[in-house]
mmCIF file of C-alpha atoms and ligand atoms in Angstrom:
data_model
loop_
_atom_site.group_PDB
_atom_site.id
_atom_site.type_symbol
_atom_site.label_atom_id
_atom_site.label_comp_id
_atom_site.label_asym_id
_atom_site.label_seq_id
_atom_site.Cartn_x
_atom_site.Cartn_y
_atom_site.Cartn_z
ATOM 1 C CA UNK A 1 65.323 13.623 47.179
ATOM 2 C CA UNK A 2 66.237 15.234 43.914
ATOM 3 C CA UNK A 3 68.007 12.001 42.932
ATOM 4 C CA UNK A 4 64.923 9.959 43.780
ATOM 5 C CA UNK A 5 62.826 12.216 41.531
ATOM 6 C CA UNK A 6 65.262 11.866 38.647
ATOM 7 C CA UNK A 7 65.420 8.083 39.108
ATOM 8 C CA UNK A 8 61.616 7.978 39.107
ATOM 9 C CA UNK A 9 61.547 9.963 35.849
ATOM 10 C CA UNK A 10 64.039 7.581 34.187
ATOM 11 C CA UNK A 11 62.098 4.543 35.329
ATOM 12 C CA UNK A 12 58.759 5.958 34.210
ATOM 13 C CA UNK A 13 60.009 6.994 30.778
ATOM 14 C CA UNK A 14 61.638 3.602 30.359
ATOM 15 C CA UNK A 15 58.436 1.773 31.119
ATOM 16 C CA UNK A 16 56.388 4.126 28.940
ATOM 17 C CA UNK A 17 58.641 3.488 25.966
ATOM 18 C CA UNK A 18 57.671 -0.197 26.089
ATOM 19 C CA UNK A 19 53.924 0.327 26.516
ATOM 20 C CA UNK A 20 51.859 -1.488 23.854
ATOM 21 C CA UNK A 21 48.242 -0.591 24.407
ATOM 22 C CA UNK A 22 45.749 1.767 26.017
ATOM 23 C CA UNK A 23 45.262 -0.468 29.073
ATOM 24 C CA UNK A 24 48.989 -0.563 29.902
ATOM 25 C CA UNK A 25 49.120 3.213 29.448
ATOM 26 C CA UNK A 26 46.256 3.714 31.911
ATOM 27 C CA UNK A 27 47.949 1.425 34.432
ATOM 28 C CA UNK A 28 51.210 3.392 34.222
ATOM 29 C CA UNK A 29 49.399 6.712 34.639
ATOM 30 C CA UNK A 30 47.921 5.430 37.894
ATOM 31 C CA UNK A 31 51.202 3.868 38.993
ATOM 32 C CA UNK A 32 53.262 7.081 38.642
ATOM 33 C CA UNK A 33 50.856 10.021 38.770
ATOM 34 C CA UNK A 34 47.846 8.639 40.689
ATOM 35 C CA UNK A 35 46.792 9.769 44.178
ATOM 36 C CA UNK A 36 48.607 6.808 45.688
ATOM 37 C CA UNK A 37 51.253 6.800 42.930
ATOM 38 C CA UNK A 38 55.026 6.878 43.128
ATOM 39 C CA UNK A 39 55.377 10.667 42.649
ATOM 40 C CA UNK A 40 52.944 11.443 45.464
ATOM 41 C CA UNK A 41 54.790 8.976 47.666
ATOM 42 C CA UNK A 42 58.093 10.854 47.186
ATOM 43 C CA UNK A 43 56.494 14.273 47.655
ATOM 44 C CA UNK A 44 55.110 13.188 51.000
ATOM 45 C CA UNK A 45 58.669 13.571 52.322
ATOM 46 C CA UNK A 46 58.726 17.300 51.472
ATOM 47 C CA UNK A 47 57.597 18.203 54.982
ATOM 48 C CA UNK A 48 61.062 17.294 56.279
ATOM 49 C CA UNK A 49 62.805 19.731 53.919
ATOM 50 C CA UNK A 50 64.118 23.161 54.814
ATOM 51 C CA UNK A 51 62.338 26.297 53.617
ATOM 52 C CA UNK A 52 65.057 26.957 50.999
ATOM 53 C CA UNK A 53 65.000 23.439 49.591
ATOM 54 C CA UNK A 54 61.255 23.145 49.323
ATOM 55 C CA UNK A 55 60.642 25.370 46.247
ATOM 56 C CA UNK A 56 63.603 23.839 44.413
ATOM 57 C CA UNK A 57 62.383 20.287 44.970
ATOM 58 C CA UNK A 58 58.823 21.409 44.216
ATOM 59 C CA UNK A 59 59.958 22.770 40.854
ATOM 60 C CA UNK A 60 61.912 19.583 40.106
ATOM 61 C CA UNK A 61 58.843 17.486 40.967
ATOM 62 C CA UNK A 62 56.699 19.584 38.577
ATOM 63 C CA UNK A 63 59.261 19.066 35.809
ATOM 64 C CA UNK A 64 59.212 15.303 36.355
ATOM 65 C CA UNK A 65 55.386 15.276 36.337
ATOM 66 C CA UNK A 66 55.365 17.422 33.189
ATOM 67 C CA UNK A 67 57.809 15.133 31.381
ATOM 68 C CA UNK A 68 55.830 11.979 32.247
ATOM 69 C CA UNK A 69 52.505 13.599 31.286
ATOM 70 C CA UNK A 70 53.937 14.724 27.948
ATOM 71 C CA UNK A 71 54.958 11.168 27.038
ATOM 72 C CA UNK A 72 51.602 9.744 28.178
ATOM 73 C CA UNK A 73 49.813 12.383 26.062
ATOM 74 C CA UNK A 74 51.903 11.513 23.043
ATOM 75 C CA UNK A 75 51.270 7.769 23.437
ATOM 76 C CA UNK A 76 47.568 8.435 23.970
ATOM 77 C CA UNK A 77 47.304 10.345 20.679
ATOM 78 C CA UNK A 78 49.184 7.560 18.903
ATOM 79 C CA UNK A 79 46.822 4.848 20.188
ATOM 80 C CA UNK A 80 43.736 6.857 19.224
ATOM 81 C CA UNK A 81 45.051 7.453 15.731
ATOM 82 C CA UNK A 82 45.847 3.745 15.290
ATOM 83 C CA UNK A 83 42.367 2.810 16.510
ATOM 84 C CA UNK A 84 40.684 5.197 14.072
ATOM 85 C CA UNK A 85 42.765 3.842 11.192
ATOM 86 C CA UNK A 86 41.917 0.251 12.124
ATOM 87 C CA UNK A 87 38.221 1.078 12.227
ATOM 88 C CA UNK A 88 38.304 2.830 8.859
ATOM 89 C CA UNK A 89 40.148 -0.138 7.352
ATOM 90 C CA UNK A 90 37.513 -2.537 8.735
ATOM 91 C CA UNK A 91 34.668 -0.440 7.340
ATOM 92 C CA UNK A 92 36.034 -0.100 3.838
ATOM 93 C CA UNK A 93 33.343 -0.569 1.193
ATOM 94 C CA UNK A 94 34.139 -2.276 -2.069
ATOM 95 C CA UNK A 95 32.250 -0.088 -4.523
ATOM 96 C CA UNK A 96 32.997 -2.494 -7.369
ATOM 97 C CA UNK A 97 30.795 -5.263 -5.891
ATOM 98 C CA UNK A 98 27.615 -5.868 -7.936
ATOM 99 C CA UNK A 99 24.409 -4.662 -6.232
ATOM 100 C CA UNK A 100 21.628 -6.879 -4.902
ATOM 101 C CA UNK A 101 18.536 -6.590 -7.102
ATOM 102 C CA UNK A 102 15.460 -5.171 -5.312
ATOM 103 C CA UNK A 103 12.329 -7.319 -5.556
ATOM 104 C CA UNK A 104 9.801 -5.549 -7.786
ATOM 105 C CA UNK A 105 6.100 -5.562 -7.050
ATOM 106 C CA UNK A 106 3.359 -5.755 -9.645
ATOM 107 C CA UNK A 107 -0.029 -4.165 -10.121
ATOM 108 C CA UNK A 108 -2.714 -6.601 -8.948
ATOM 109 C CA UNK A 109 -4.716 -8.052 -11.891
ATOM 110 C CA UNK A 110 -7.942 -6.629 -10.440
ATOM 111 C CA UNK A 111 -6.420 -3.139 -10.247
ATOM 112 C CA UNK A 112 -5.131 -3.588 -13.805
ATOM 113 C CA UNK A 113 -8.582 -4.399 -15.169
ATOM 114 C CA UNK A 114 -10.157 -1.506 -13.220
ATOM 115 C CA UNK A 115 -7.578 0.918 -14.647
ATOM 116 C CA UNK A 116 -8.111 -0.400 -18.155
ATOM 117 C CA UNK A 117 -11.900 -0.066 -17.936
ATOM 118 C CA UNK A 118 -11.587 3.392 -16.376
ATOM 119 C CA UNK A 119 -9.346 4.489 -19.262
ATOM 120 C CA UNK A 120 -11.902 3.292 -21.834
ATOM 121 C CA UNK A 121 -14.760 5.214 -20.216
ATOM 122 C CA UNK A 122 -12.696 8.327 -19.454
ATOM 123 C CA UNK A 123 -11.962 8.310 -23.189
ATOM 124 C CA UNK A 124 -15.731 8.449 -23.769
ATOM 125 C CA UNK A 125 -16.102 11.461 -21.466
ATOM 126 C CA UNK A 126 -17.056 9.726 -18.209
ATOM 127 C CA UNK A 127 -15.732 10.685 -14.774
ATOM 128 C CA UNK A 128 -14.899 8.226 -11.986
ATOM 129 C CA UNK A 129 -17.019 8.440 -8.816
ATOM 130 C CA UNK A 130 -16.433 6.673 -5.494
ATOM 131 C CA UNK A 131 -18.403 6.171 -2.301
ATOM 132 C CA UNK A 132 -18.370 4.451 1.105
ATOM 133 C CA UNK A 133 -18.274 0.654 1.456
ATOM 134 C CA UNK A 134 -20.297 0.819 4.671
ATOM 135 C CA UNK A 135 -23.563 2.177 3.349
ATOM 136 C CA UNK A 136 -26.979 3.277 4.557
ATOM 137 C CA UNK A 137 -29.929 1.061 3.713
ATOM 138 C CA UNK A 138 -31.495 4.052 1.987
ATOM 139 C CA UNK A 139 -28.715 4.461 -0.596
ATOM 140 C CA UNK A 140 -28.091 0.729 -1.070
ATOM 141 C CA UNK A 141 -31.752 -0.283 -1.476
ATOM 142 C CA UNK A 142 -34.573 2.206 -0.914
ATOM 143 C CA UNK A 143 -33.434 4.935 -3.316
ATOM 144 C CA UNK A 144 -32.952 2.196 -5.922
ATOM 145 C CA UNK A 145 -36.612 1.231 -5.884
ATOM 146 C CA UNK A 146 -36.069 -1.532 -3.311
ATOM 147 C CA UNK A 147 -38.235 -0.597 -0.317
ATOM 148 C CA UNK A 148 -37.967 -2.618 2.898
ATOM 149 C CA UNK A 149 -39.485 -6.119 2.535
ATOM 150 C CA UNK A 150 -39.207 -5.956 -1.260
ATOM 151 C CA UNK A 151 -38.702 -9.591 -2.376
ATOM 152 C CA UNK A 152 -35.885 -8.608 -4.768
ATOM 153 C CA UNK A 153 -33.716 -7.727 -1.746
ATOM 154 C CA UNK A 154 -33.221 -11.472 -1.387
ATOM 155 C CA UNK A 155 -31.304 -11.421 -4.678
ATOM 156 C CA UNK A 156 -28.486 -9.777 -2.759
ATOM 157 C CA UNK A 157 -27.900 -11.424 0.618
ATOM 158 C CA UNK A 158 -26.354 -8.689 2.706
ATOM 159 C CA UNK A 159 -23.996 -8.187 5.629
ATOM 160 C CA UNK A 160 -25.958 -5.907 7.955
ATOM 161 C CA UNK A 161 -24.133 -3.946 10.668
ATOM 162 C CA UNK A 162 -27.270 -2.364 12.166
ATOM 163 C CA UNK A 163 -30.850 -2.213 10.851
ATOM 164 C CA UNK A 164 -29.903 0.862 8.816
ATOM 165 C CA UNK A 165 -26.210 0.171 8.004
ATOM 166 C CA UNK A 166 -24.754 -2.568 5.813
ATOM 167 C CA UNK A 167 -21.748 -3.436 3.656
ATOM 168 C CA UNK A 168 -22.861 -2.224 0.232
ATOM 169 C CA UNK A 169 -24.055 -5.072 -2.011
ATOM 170 C CA UNK A 170 -23.336 -3.163 -5.234
ATOM 171 C CA UNK A 171 -21.778 0.144 -6.248
ATOM 172 C CA UNK A 172 -25.225 1.538 -7.201
ATOM 173 C CA UNK A 173 -25.419 3.687 -4.039
ATOM 174 C CA UNK A 174 -22.590 5.759 -5.553
ATOM 175 C CA UNK A 175 -24.940 6.493 -8.459
ATOM 176 C CA UNK A 176 -27.641 7.649 -6.042
ATOM 177 C CA UNK A 177 -25.173 9.821 -4.126
ATOM 178 C CA UNK A 178 -23.907 11.356 -7.377
ATOM 179 C CA UNK A 179 -27.443 12.165 -8.600
ATOM 180 C CA UNK A 180 -28.181 13.712 -5.221
ATOM 181 C CA UNK A 181 -25.054 15.883 -5.480
ATOM 182 C CA UNK A 182 -25.912 16.978 -9.034
ATOM 183 C CA UNK A 183 -29.272 18.368 -7.779
ATOM 184 C CA UNK A 184 -31.133 17.742 -11.029
ATOM 185 C CA UNK A 185 -28.359 18.939 -13.360
ATOM 186 C CA UNK A 186 -27.384 17.049 -16.531
ATOM 187 C CA UNK A 187 -25.489 15.409 -18.019
ATOM 188 C CA UNK A 188 -24.595 12.780 -15.428
ATOM 189 C CA UNK A 189 -21.919 10.531 -16.910
ATOM 190 C CA UNK A 190 -20.029 8.454 -14.361
ATOM 191 C CA UNK A 191 -18.535 5.071 -13.687
ATOM 192 C CA UNK A 192 -18.210 3.763 -10.108
ATOM 193 C CA UNK A 193 -15.572 1.116 -9.407
ATOM 194 C CA UNK A 194 -15.328 -0.461 -5.962
ATOM 195 C CA UNK A 195 -15.546 -3.416 -3.613
ATOM 196 C CA UNK A 196 -18.944 -4.903 -2.807
ATOM 197 C CA UNK A 197 -20.042 -7.544 -0.274
ATOM 198 C CA UNK A 198 -22.604 -10.339 -0.367
ATOM 199 C CA UNK A 199 -23.322 -13.276 1.895
ATOM 200 C CA UNK A 200 -22.151 -16.008 -0.423
ATOM 201 C CA UNK A 201 -20.317 -19.275 0.086
ATOM 202 C CA UNK A 202 -16.913 -18.880 -1.512
ATOM 203 C CA UNK A 203 -16.125 -21.277 -4.326
ATOM 204 C CA UNK A 204 -14.341 -21.157 -7.704
ATOM 205 C CA UNK A 205 -16.746 -18.577 -9.116
ATOM 206 C CA UNK A 206 -18.254 -16.924 -6.016
ATOM 207 C CA UNK A 207 -16.715 -14.673 -3.405
ATOM 208 C CA UNK A 208 -18.340 -12.795 -0.501
ATOM 209 C CA UNK A 209 -16.150 -9.844 -1.537
ATOM 210 C CA UNK A 210 -15.786 -8.819 -5.154
ATOM 211 C CA UNK A 211 -15.315 -5.766 -7.320
ATOM 212 C CA UNK A 212 -17.903 -4.025 -9.468
ATOM 213 C CA UNK A 213 -17.829 -1.255 -11.984
ATOM 214 C CA UNK A 214 -21.134 0.393 -12.711
ATOM 215 C CA UNK A 215 -21.918 3.182 -15.118
ATOM 216 C CA UNK A 216 -24.694 5.776 -15.182
ATOM 217 C CA UNK A 217 -25.736 8.286 -17.821
ATOM 218 C CA UNK A 218 -28.628 10.752 -17.406
ATOM 219 C CA UNK A 219 -29.570 13.439 -19.895
ATOM 220 C CA UNK A 220 -32.419 14.396 -22.192
ATOM 221 C CA UNK A 221 -33.280 11.879 -24.960
ATOM 222 C CA UNK A 222 -31.132 9.011 -23.704
ATOM 223 C CA UNK A 223 -32.380 5.798 -25.370
ATOM 224 C CA UNK A 224 -31.794 2.072 -25.252
ATOM 225 C CA UNK A 225 -29.790 2.382 -28.489
ATOM 226 C CA UNK A 226 -27.348 4.708 -26.683
ATOM 227 C CA UNK A 227 -26.838 2.000 -24.068
ATOM 228 C CA UNK A 228 -26.247 -0.647 -26.726
ATOM 229 C CA UNK A 229 -23.824 1.536 -28.698
ATOM 230 C CA UNK A 230 -21.877 2.441 -25.552
ATOM 231 C CA UNK A 231 -21.536 -1.166 -24.397
ATOM 232 C CA UNK A 232 -20.535 -2.374 -27.875
ATOM 233 C CA UNK A 233 -17.749 0.205 -28.087
ATOM 234 C CA UNK A 234 -16.671 -0.682 -24.551
ATOM 235 C CA UNK A 235 -16.384 -4.457 -25.089
ATOM 236 C CA UNK A 236 -14.646 -3.985 -28.441
ATOM 237 C CA UNK A 237 -11.989 -1.846 -26.748
ATOM 238 C CA UNK A 238 -11.681 -4.309 -23.878
ATOM 239 C CA UNK A 239 -11.752 -7.664 -25.727
ATOM 240 C CA UNK A 240 -10.972 -6.698 -29.339
ATOM 241 C CA UNK A 241 -12.669 -5.223 -32.438
ATOM 242 C CA UNK A 242 -14.262 -8.524 -33.487
ATOM 243 C CA UNK A 243 -16.329 -8.735 -30.255
ATOM 244 C CA UNK A 244 -20.123 -8.635 -30.657
ATOM 245 C CA UNK A 245 -22.852 -8.285 -28.030
ATOM 246 C CA UNK A 246 -26.396 -9.550 -27.625
ATOM 247 C CA UNK A 247 -28.974 -8.316 -25.130
ATOM 248 C CA UNK A 248 -31.448 -10.582 -23.363
ATOM 249 C CA UNK A 249 -34.482 -9.297 -21.416
ATOM 250 C CA UNK A 250 -33.959 -9.457 -17.671
ATOM 251 C CA UNK A 251 -35.150 -7.934 -14.423
ATOM 252 C CA UNK A 252 -33.522 -5.468 -12.040
ATOM 253 C CA UNK A 253 -35.631 -3.339 -9.686
ATOM 254 C CA UNK A 254 -33.735 -0.157 -10.560
ATOM 255 C CA UNK A 255 -33.963 -0.371 -14.371
ATOM 256 C CA UNK A 256 -36.885 -0.742 -16.784
ATOM 257 C CA UNK A 257 -36.507 -2.318 -19.249
ATOM 258 C CA UNK A 258 -33.529 -4.388 -18.086
ATOM 259 C CA UNK A 259 -31.132 -6.522 -20.106
ATOM 260 C CA UNK A 260 -28.351 -9.008 -19.562
ATOM 261 C CA UNK A 261 -25.534 -8.433 -21.999
ATOM 262 C CA UNK A 262 -23.526 -11.288 -23.522
ATOM 263 C CA UNK A 263 -20.312 -10.887 -25.500
ATOM 264 C CA UNK A 264 -18.891 -13.294 -28.061
ATOM 265 C CA UNK A 265 -16.425 -15.615 -26.357
ATOM 266 C CA UNK A 266 -12.904 -14.214 -26.686
ATOM 267 C CA UNK A 267 -11.408 -17.703 -26.252
ATOM 268 C CA UNK A 268 -13.081 -19.392 -29.251
ATOM 269 C CA UNK A 269 -14.391 -16.395 -31.165
ATOM 270 C CA UNK A 270 -17.950 -17.701 -30.887
ATOM 271 C CA UNK A 271 -17.516 -21.264 -32.138
ATOM 272 C CA UNK A 272 -17.922 -22.799 -28.665
ATOM 273 C CA UNK A 273 -15.394 -23.949 -26.081
ATOM 274 C CA UNK A 274 -14.922 -24.957 -22.433
ATOM 275 C CA UNK A 275 -14.955 -21.340 -21.172
ATOM 276 C CA UNK A 276 -18.273 -20.418 -22.845
ATOM 277 C CA UNK A 277 -19.737 -23.893 -22.189
ATOM 278 C CA UNK A 278 -20.011 -24.450 -25.968
ATOM 279 C CA UNK A 279 -22.471 -21.559 -26.425
ATOM 280 C CA UNK A 280 -20.072 -19.057 -28.010
ATOM 281 C CA UNK A 281 -21.382 -16.352 -25.649
ATOM 282 C CA UNK A 282 -20.260 -15.060 -22.253
ATOM 283 C CA UNK A 283 -22.564 -13.201 -19.896
ATOM 284 C CA UNK A 284 -20.656 -10.248 -18.453
ATOM 285 C CA UNK A 285 -22.960 -7.260 -17.943
ATOM 286 C CA UNK A 286 -26.277 -6.284 -16.422
ATOM 287 C CA UNK A 287 -27.896 -3.132 -17.803
ATOM 288 C CA UNK A 288 -31.070 -1.221 -18.437
ATOM 289 C CA UNK A 289 -32.843 2.133 -18.650
ATOM 290 C CA UNK A 290 -32.933 3.869 -15.254
ATOM 291 C CA UNK A 291 -36.321 3.216 -13.623
ATOM 292 C CA UNK A 292 -38.541 6.347 -13.600
ATOM 293 C CA UNK A 293 -39.045 5.867 -9.878
ATOM 294 C CA UNK A 294 -35.266 5.991 -9.264
ATOM 295 C CA UNK A 295 -34.968 9.181 -11.332
ATOM 296 C CA UNK A 296 -37.833 10.736 -9.420
ATOM 297 C CA UNK A 297 -36.390 9.876 -5.986
ATOM 298 C CA UNK A 298 -33.071 11.437 -7.026
ATOM 299 C CA UNK A 299 -34.766 14.669 -8.137
ATOM 300 C CA UNK A 300 -34.989 14.145 -11.904
ATOM 301 C CA UNK A 301 -38.328 14.507 -13.697
ATOM 302 C CA UNK A 302 -38.783 11.243 -15.661
ATOM 303 C CA UNK A 303 -40.948 13.110 -18.198
ATOM 304 C CA UNK A 304 -37.979 15.266 -19.125
ATOM 305 C CA UNK A 305 -34.930 13.120 -18.404
ATOM 306 C CA UNK A 306 -33.952 9.539 -19.072
ATOM 307 C CA UNK A 307 -30.837 7.490 -18.482
ATOM 308 C CA UNK A 308 -29.155 4.140 -18.686
ATOM 309 C CA UNK A 309 -27.082 2.148 -16.205
ATOM 310 C CA UNK A 310 -24.902 -0.915 -16.437
ATOM 311 C CA UNK A 311 -22.676 -2.972 -14.185
ATOM 312 C CA UNK A 312 -20.102 -5.706 -14.419
ATOM 313 C CA UNK A 313 -17.987 -7.846 -12.118
ATOM 314 C CA UNK A 314 -14.283 -7.019 -12.462
ATOM 315 C CA UNK A 315 -13.188 -10.487 -11.312
ATOM 316 C CA UNK A 316 -15.301 -12.100 -14.047
ATOM 317 C CA UNK A 317 -13.635 -9.922 -16.698
ATOM 318 C CA UNK A 318 -10.152 -10.569 -15.275
ATOM 319 C CA UNK A 319 -10.830 -14.329 -15.229
ATOM 320 C CA UNK A 320 -11.833 -14.239 -18.904
ATOM 321 C CA UNK A 321 -9.050 -11.910 -19.931
ATOM 322 C CA UNK A 322 -6.238 -13.844 -18.211
ATOM 323 C CA UNK A 323 -7.842 -17.322 -18.339
ATOM 324 C CA UNK A 324 -7.975 -17.701 -14.542
ATOM 325 C CA UNK A 325 -10.122 -20.617 -13.385
ATOM 326 C CA UNK A 326 -10.680 -19.756 -9.700
ATOM 327 C CA UNK A 327 -11.835 -16.395 -8.292
ATOM 328 C CA UNK A 328 -10.128 -17.158 -4.956
ATOM 329 C CA UNK A 329 -6.698 -16.679 -6.577
ATOM 330 C CA UNK A 330 -7.349 -12.929 -6.511
ATOM 331 C CA UNK A 331 -7.549 -12.829 -2.718
ATOM 332 C CA UNK A 332 -5.181 -15.492 -1.388
ATOM 333 C CA UNK A 333 -2.058 -13.433 -2.163
ATOM 334 C CA UNK A 334 -0.042 -16.373 -3.472
ATOM 335 C CA UNK A 335 3.120 -14.784 -4.898
ATOM 336 C CA UNK A 336 3.397 -17.507 -7.570
ATOM 337 C CA UNK A 337 0.052 -16.293 -8.916
ATOM 338 C CA UNK A 338 0.717 -12.554 -8.551
ATOM 339 C CA UNK A 339 4.217 -12.692 -10.090
ATOM 340 C CA UNK A 340 2.704 -13.691 -13.427
ATOM 341 C CA UNK A 341 1.347 -10.167 -13.767
ATOM 342 C CA UNK A 342 4.655 -8.320 -13.282
ATOM 343 C CA UNK A 343 5.302 -7.950 -17.009
ATOM 344 C CA UNK A 344 1.721 -7.619 -18.276
HETATM 345 ZN ZN1 ZN B 1 -15.777 -20.029 -26.124
#
């Protein structure tokens, strides 16, 4: 029996020396050391041995098992090491390869114009105020001297959500909310940029969604000349020092008197061109002195305080500034259009 054990050891070690991969190693482990393996098979004959022989053979069997296990262990370690090395080699990174450039975004032209206008007015001591786009009828119309059934409401076709809630048709409700918050204190000196909504058929110059910036100043002794001086400085900073303005009488329910403001055409300098329809002037602003009724409703005594307000469409300014012929370009997210503003 001792000879059979030694022969088994020789055979096993011989086979193990030729093993080439993990699978073959596993197979040999089962073949020699498994529950139905060769070693177990031999040891089954131990029952026939005498009491003296049994421990001797038992010890020999343990030595054989130990020797085979040691070789299997050694091979196992070798295979694992080789596998790790192969994986590391496969995952090597060539740090000298040039990188892939990341696509850079750009500030949207509308955001650019808003930021530019904000900077101009912040420089004149204004603060920026914002408010909700879903607005109460009271703030959008009534507090601005537009009671229910007022015919001028038709000037601004609205998206109503309920009888009392609508998408704001201008940023003027932010002015009302600010006056309310100020509780009669002066000076009020704000600009309100934001999206507004009107029921309009979209075409090259109209959009049901557009962006407004309005301004409001309230203090003692505020006059029409303050409004004119402010707007002149504003347009000269926005379009250039040579820009002039003219004011034409107009009507808005929340200002009295009211004026449309034209600027000299930046494209032709006033001599007449396609953009200004040969007039030399471009209409860009609505303005006026805050209506006494609006001041009163917001808690300001019109005998003591006065103010001016103005508003412009950001898309209109951006179209003039960048010579864009269709307002829809701002909202269709065509990358060919937007990419032109990366370096501006
Ligand atoms: Zn022109």
